Short mmCIF file of C-alpha atoms in Angstrom, two decimals:
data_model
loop_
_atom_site.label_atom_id
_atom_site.label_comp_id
_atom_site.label_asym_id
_atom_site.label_seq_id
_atom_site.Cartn_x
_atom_site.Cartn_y
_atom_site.Cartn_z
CA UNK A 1 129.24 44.70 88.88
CA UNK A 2 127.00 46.02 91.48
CA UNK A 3 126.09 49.54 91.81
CA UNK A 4 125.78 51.65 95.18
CA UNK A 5 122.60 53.49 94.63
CA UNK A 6 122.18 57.21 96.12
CA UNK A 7 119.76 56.72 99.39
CA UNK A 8 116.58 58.10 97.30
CA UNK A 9 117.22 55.85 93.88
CA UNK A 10 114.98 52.44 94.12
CA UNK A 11 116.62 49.30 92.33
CA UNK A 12 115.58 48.40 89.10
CA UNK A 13 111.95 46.19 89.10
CA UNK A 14 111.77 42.80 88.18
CA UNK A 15 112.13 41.80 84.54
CA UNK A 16 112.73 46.45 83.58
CA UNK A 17 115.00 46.87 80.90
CA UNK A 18 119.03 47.45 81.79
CA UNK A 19 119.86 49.77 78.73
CA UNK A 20 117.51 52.47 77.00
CA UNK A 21 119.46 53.53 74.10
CA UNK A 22 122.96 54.15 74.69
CA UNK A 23 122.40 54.84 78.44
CA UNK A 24 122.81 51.77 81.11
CA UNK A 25 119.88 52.04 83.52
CA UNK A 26 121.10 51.80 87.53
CA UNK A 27 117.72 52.36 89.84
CA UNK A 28 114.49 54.64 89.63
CA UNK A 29 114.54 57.76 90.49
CA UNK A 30 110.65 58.24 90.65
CA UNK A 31 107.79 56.74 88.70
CA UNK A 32 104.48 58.12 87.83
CA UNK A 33 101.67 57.86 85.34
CA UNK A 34 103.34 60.21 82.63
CA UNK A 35 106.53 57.76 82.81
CA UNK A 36 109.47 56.87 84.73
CA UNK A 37 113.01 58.40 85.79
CA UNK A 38 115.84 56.53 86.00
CA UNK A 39 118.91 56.81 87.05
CA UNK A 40 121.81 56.03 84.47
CA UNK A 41 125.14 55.86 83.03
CA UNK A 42 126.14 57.40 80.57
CA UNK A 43 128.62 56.31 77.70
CA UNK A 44 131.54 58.51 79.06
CA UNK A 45 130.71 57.39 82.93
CA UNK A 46 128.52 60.25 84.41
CA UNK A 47 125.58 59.26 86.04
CA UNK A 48 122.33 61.34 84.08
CA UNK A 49 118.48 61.14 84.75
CA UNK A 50 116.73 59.36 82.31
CA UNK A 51 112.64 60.15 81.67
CA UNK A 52 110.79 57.83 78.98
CA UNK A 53 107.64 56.81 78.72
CA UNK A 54 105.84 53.97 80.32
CA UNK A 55 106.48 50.95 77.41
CA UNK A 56 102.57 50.52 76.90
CA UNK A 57 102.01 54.75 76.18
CA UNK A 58 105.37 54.48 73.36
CA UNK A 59 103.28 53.62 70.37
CA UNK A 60 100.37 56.14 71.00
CA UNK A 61 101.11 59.13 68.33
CA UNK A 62 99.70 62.07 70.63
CA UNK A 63 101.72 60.96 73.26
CA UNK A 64 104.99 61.04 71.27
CA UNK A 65 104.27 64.14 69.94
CA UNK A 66 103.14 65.68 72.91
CA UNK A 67 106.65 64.04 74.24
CA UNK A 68 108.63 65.47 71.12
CA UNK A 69 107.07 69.08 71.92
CA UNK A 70 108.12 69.12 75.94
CA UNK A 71 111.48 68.10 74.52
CA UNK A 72 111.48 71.17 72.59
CA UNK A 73 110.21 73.72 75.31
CA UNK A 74 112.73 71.60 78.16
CA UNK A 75 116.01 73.12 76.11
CA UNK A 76 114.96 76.40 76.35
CA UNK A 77 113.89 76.63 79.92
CA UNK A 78 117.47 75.10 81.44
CA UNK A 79 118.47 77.50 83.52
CA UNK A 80 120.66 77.93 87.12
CA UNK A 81 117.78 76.41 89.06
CA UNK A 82 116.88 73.62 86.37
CA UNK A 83 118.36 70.33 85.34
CA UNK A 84 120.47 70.85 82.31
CA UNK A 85 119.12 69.22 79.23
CA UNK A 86 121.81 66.94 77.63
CA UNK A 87 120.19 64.43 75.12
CA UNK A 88 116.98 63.32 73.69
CA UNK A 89 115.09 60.87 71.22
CA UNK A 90 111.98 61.82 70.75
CA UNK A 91 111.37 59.08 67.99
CA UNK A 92 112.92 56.12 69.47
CA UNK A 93 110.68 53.14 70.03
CA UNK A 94 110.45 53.97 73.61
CA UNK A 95 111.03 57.88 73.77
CA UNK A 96 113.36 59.60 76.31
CA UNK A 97 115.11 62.63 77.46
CA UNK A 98 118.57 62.60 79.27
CA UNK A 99 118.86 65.40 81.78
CA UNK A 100 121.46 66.16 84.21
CA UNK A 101 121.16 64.15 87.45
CA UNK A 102 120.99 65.96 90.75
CA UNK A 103 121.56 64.23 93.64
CA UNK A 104 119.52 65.13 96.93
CA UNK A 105 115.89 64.37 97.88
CA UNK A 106 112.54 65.68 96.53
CA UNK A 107 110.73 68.65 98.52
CA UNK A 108 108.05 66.59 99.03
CA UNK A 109 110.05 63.28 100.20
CA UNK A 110 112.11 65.96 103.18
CA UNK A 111 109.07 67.11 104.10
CA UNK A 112 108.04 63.96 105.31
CA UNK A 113 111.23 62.55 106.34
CA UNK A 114 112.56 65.59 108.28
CA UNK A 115 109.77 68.22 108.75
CA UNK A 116 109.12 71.68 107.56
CA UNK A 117 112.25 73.50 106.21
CA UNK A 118 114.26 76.55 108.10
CA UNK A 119 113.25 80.15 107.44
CA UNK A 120 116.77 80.05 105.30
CA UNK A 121 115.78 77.40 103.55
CA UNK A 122 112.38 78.54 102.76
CA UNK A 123 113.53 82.05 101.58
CA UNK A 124 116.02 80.48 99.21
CA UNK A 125 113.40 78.17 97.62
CA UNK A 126 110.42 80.96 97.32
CA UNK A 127 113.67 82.92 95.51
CA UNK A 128 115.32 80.09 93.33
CA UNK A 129 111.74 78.84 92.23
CA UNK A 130 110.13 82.25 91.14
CA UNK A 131 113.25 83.22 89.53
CA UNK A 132 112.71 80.14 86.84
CA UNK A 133 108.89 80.30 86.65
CA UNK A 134 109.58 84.09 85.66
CA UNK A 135 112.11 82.87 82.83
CA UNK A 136 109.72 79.81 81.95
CA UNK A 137 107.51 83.24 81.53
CA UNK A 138 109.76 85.08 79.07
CA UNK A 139 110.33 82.04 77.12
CA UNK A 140 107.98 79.55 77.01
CA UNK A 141 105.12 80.10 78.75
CA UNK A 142 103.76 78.53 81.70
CA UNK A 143 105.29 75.28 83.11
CA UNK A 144 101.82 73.88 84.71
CA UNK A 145 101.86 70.94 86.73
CA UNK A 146 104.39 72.25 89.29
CA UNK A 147 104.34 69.64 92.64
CA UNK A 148 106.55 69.29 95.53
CA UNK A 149 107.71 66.04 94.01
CA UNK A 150 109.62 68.01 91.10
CA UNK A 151 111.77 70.05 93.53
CA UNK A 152 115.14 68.44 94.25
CA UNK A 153 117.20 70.34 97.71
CA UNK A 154 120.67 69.70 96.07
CA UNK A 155 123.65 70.68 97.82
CA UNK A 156 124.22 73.71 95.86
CA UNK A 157 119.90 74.42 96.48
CA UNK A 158 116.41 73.85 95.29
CA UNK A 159 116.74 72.45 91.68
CA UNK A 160 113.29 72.03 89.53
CA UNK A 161 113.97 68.73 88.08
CA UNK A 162 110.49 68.55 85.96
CA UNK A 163 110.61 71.01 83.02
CA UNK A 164 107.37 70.72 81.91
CA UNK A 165 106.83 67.15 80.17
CA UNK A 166 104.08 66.02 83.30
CA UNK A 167 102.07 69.28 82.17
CA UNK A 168 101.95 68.18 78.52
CA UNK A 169 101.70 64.38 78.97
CA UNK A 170 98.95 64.78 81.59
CA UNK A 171 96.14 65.48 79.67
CA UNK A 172 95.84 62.90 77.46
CA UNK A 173 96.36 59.96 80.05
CA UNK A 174 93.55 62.40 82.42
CA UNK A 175 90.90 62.29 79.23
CA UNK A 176 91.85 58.49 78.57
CA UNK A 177 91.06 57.39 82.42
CA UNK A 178 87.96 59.87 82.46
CA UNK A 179 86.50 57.59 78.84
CA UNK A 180 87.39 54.66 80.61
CA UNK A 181 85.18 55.62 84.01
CA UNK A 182 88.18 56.09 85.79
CA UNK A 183 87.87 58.81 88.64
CA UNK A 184 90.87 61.57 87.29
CA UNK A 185 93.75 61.95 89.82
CA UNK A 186 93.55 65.36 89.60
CA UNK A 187 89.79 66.33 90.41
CA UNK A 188 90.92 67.68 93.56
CA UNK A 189 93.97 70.10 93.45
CA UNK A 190 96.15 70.75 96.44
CA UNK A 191 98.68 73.37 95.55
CA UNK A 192 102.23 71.26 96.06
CA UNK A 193 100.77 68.22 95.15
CA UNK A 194 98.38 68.43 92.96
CA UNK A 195 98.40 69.14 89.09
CA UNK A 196 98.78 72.65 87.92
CA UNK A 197 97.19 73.64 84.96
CA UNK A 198 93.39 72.55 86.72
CA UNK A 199 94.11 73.76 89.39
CA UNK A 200 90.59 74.79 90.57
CA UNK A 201 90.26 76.64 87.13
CA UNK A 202 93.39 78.45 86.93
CA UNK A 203 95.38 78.67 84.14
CA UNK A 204 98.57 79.65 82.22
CA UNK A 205 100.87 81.90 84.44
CA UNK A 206 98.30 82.43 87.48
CA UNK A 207 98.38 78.29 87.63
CA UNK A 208 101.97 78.75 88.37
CA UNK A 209 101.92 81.53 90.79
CA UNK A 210 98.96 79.73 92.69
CA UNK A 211 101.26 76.32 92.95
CA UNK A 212 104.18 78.51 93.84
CA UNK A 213 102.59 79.96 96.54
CA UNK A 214 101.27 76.35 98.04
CA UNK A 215 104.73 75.06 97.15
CA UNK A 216 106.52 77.97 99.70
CA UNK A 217 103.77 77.72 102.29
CA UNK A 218 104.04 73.76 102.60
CA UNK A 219 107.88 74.04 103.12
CA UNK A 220 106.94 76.46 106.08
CA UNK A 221 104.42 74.06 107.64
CA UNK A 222 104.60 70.90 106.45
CA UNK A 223 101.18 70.86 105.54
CA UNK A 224 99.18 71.54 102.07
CA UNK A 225 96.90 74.61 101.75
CA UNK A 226 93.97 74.54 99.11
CA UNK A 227 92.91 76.70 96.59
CA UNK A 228 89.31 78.35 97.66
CA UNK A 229 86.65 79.52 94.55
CA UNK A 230 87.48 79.43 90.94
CA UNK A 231 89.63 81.45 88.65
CA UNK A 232 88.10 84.73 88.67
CA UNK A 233 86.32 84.90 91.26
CA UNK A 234 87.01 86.09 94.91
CA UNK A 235 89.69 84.48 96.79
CA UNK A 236 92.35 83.52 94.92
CA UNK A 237 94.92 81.04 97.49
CA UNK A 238 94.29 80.58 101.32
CA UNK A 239 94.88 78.07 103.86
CA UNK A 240 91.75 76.56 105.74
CA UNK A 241 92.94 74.29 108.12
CA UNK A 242 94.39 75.80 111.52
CA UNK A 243 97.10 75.48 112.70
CA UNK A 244 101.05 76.72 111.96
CA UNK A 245 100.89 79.60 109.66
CA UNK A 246 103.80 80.24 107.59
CA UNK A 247 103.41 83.92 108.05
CA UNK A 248 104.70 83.19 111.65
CA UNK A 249 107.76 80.82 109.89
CA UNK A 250 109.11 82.58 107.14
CA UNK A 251 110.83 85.88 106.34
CA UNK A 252 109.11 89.29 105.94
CA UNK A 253 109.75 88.95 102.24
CA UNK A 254 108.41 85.63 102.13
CA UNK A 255 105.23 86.77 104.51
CA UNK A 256 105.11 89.33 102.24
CA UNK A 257 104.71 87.71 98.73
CA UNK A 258 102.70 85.11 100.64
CA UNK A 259 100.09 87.69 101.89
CA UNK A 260 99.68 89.51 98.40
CA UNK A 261 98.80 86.11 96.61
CA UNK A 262 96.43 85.03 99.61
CA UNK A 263 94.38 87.93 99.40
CA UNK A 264 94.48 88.24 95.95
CA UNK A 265 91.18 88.56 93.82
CA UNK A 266 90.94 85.58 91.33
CA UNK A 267 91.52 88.50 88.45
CA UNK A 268 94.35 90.43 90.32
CA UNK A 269 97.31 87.78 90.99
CA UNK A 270 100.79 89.39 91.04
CA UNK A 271 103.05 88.19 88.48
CA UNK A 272 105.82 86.67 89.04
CA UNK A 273 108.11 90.31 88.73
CA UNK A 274 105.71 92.06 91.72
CA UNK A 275 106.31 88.86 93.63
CA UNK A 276 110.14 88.84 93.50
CA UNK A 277 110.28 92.74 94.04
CA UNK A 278 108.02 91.30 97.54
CA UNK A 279 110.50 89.12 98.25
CA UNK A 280 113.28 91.73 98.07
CA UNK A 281 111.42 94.01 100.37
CA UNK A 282 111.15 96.74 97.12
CA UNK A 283 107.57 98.27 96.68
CA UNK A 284 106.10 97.62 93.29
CA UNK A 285 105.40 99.41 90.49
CA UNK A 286 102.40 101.05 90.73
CA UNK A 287 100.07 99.28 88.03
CA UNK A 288 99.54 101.19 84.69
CA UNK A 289 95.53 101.52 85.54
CA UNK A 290 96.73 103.03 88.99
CA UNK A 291 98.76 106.25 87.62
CA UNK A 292 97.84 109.09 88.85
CA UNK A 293 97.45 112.44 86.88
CA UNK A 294 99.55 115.16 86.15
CA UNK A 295 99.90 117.90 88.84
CA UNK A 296 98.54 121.09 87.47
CA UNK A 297 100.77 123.85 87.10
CA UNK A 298 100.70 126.84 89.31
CA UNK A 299 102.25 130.12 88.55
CA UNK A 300 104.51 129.93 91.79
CA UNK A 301 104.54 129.89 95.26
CA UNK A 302 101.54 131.54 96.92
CA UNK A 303 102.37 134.46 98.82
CA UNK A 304 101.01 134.38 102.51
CA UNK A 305 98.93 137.77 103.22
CA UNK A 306 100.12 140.35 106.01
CA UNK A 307 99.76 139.36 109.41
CA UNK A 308 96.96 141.61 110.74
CA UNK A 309 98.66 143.93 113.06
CA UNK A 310 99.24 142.50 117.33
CA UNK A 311 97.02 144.68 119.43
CA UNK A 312 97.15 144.59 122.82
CA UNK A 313 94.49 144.47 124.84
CA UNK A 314 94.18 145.72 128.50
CA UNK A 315 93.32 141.96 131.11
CA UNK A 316 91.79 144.50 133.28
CA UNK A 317 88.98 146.48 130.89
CA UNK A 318 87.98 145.32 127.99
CA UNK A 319 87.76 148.75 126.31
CA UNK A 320 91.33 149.89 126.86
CA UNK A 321 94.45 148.70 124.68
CA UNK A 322 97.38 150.15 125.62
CA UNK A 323 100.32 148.67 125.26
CA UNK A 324 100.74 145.82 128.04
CA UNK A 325 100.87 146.36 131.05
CA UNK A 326 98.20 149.16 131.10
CA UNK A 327 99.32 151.78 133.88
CA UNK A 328 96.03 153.58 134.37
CA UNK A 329 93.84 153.37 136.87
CA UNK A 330 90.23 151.41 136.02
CA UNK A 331 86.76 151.58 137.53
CA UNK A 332 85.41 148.48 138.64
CA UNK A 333 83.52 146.41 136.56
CA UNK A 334 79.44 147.07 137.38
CA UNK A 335 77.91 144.19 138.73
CA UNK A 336 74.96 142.38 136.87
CA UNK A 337 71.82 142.27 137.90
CA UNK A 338 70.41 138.90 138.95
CA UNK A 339 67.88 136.98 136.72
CA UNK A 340 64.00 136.81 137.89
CA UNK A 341 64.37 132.92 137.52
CA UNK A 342 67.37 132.38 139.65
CA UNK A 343 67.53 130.09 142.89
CA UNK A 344 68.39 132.43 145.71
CA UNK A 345 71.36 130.97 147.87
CA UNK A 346 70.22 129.02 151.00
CA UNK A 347 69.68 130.94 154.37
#
């Protein structure tokens, strides 16, 4: 029976497997060097997205229990803007999770098909994607690896389809290419595209704020920004090329939260609650180092002194203050005598 595959699904390569566990495979979603997604069936009908590993990393021990771990971490991050965990075997000869499919095309894959997204668009996916780093946060940690490629625009809006298995698979295969004298894919890091936790030697939460903020700025120009000096130091995201800024594309909230993470000192990044209250046009908190002291107490309002008393004072002679108009008469004011060194007036 053939299958109509969704518009972004690939069909199935030459000689790949039809059935991974109980799950009938259709097409692939996306394939990388952490593992493939495919699209599936499941036994009750509903289509699912199925990640495994590549069949030559299944027998490697660190990878299946750096697989077993993400497995662990994906559960608890599922959340409104996610892809609903829904079955997993970690030990199965060729390990796999089974994740809710959403239907609708990659970030990165509109972006070159269509163009850079709508102020509307963009607002909803700076929103939407904060909102789950910030509970990836309070639970887990940091998701790392956070790309373009990993945002789905569903009809019902920006999903994040990769819950943190890339992040921990990455490593290993990165160390095993770099033994082997393979260049490392990620060597350079483009915020959107790149690979988060190395991202130009950020790491944990400010890896994810950094690739959120090249995330938002390349759906408002269609182009990727870079991050400029190292984690710590001076000058923490910014975009070097010229060109359409997304300050001129986006919402104030957006330009905003945009602005604060651009200018940012490497140690200073806003979290991800001082970004949202950006985004919602709120001021933050002012930091706990920031407070200012106690008032100190006064006893009460300071009495003003008396006005000194009006006294009038007579435009005619400067000796005489009467009360205004003065009625008496005044001599006229002496003349002064003119200075030795004066210029006498022509003829």
């Amino acid at each position: 029976m053939t299958v109509r595959l969704p518009r972004h699904v690939a069909p199935l390569a030459t000689g790949e497997p039809t059935m991974l566990g109980p799950y009938q495979l259709l097409g692939r979603v996306d394939v990388g060097i952490t593992g493939v997604i495919h699209l599936a069936r499941a036994p009750g009908g509903a289509q699912v997205a199925v990640r495994s590993l590549h069949p030559g990393d299944a027998p490697r021990d660190d990878m299946r229990a750096r697989f077993a771990a993400a497995v662990d971490r994906a559960r608890v991050i599922a959340g409104p803007h996610t892809c609903g965990v829904l079955d997993a075997a970690p030990g199965a000869e060729r390990p796999y999770l089974v994740a809710e499919y959403v239907g609708g095309p990659t970030l990165a894959r509109e972006l070159a098909e269509r163009g850079p997204l709508s102020p509307e668009e963009i607002d909803r996916l700076a929103r939407s994607l904060l909102t789950t780093i910030e509970a990836a946060h309070r639970s887990v940690g940091p998701l790392g690896d956070l790309t373009a490629a990993d945002i789905v625009l569903s009809v019902v809006g920006p999903r994040l389809v990769d819950l943190g298995v890339a992040a921990a698979l990455r490593p290993l295969l990165v160390t095993a290419a770099a033994r082997a004298g393979v260049p490392a894919a990620d060597s350079t890091y483009v915020p959107g595209y790149g690979y988060g936790p190395a991202a130009g030697g950020w790491d944990g939460p400010a890896a994810d704020v950094v690739a959120w903020a090249g995330i938002v700025d390349l759906a408002a120009t269609g182009r990727p920004s870079s991050v400029v000096g190292q984690a710590g130091g001076r000058g923490g995201w910014r975009r070097e090329q010229a060109g359409a800024d997304a300050s001129e594309l986006t919402s104030p909230g957006v330009r905003r939260a945009l602005a604060r993470v651009r200018l940012a000192d490497g140690g200073s990044l806003p979290d991800t609650a001082e970004l949202l209250a950006l985004l919602a046009g709120a001021r933050p908190a002012r930091p706990a180092g920031r407070r200012r002291g106690p008032r100190p107490a006064t006893a009460g309002p300071a009495s003003a002194p008396d006005p000194a008393p009006r006294v009038s004072r007579c435009p005619r002679w400067p000796g005489c203050h009467p009360p205004l108009p003065c009625p008496a008469p005044h001599p006229r004011r002496p003349r002064a005598a003119p200075r030795a060194d004066a210029v006498p007036p022509p003829g």
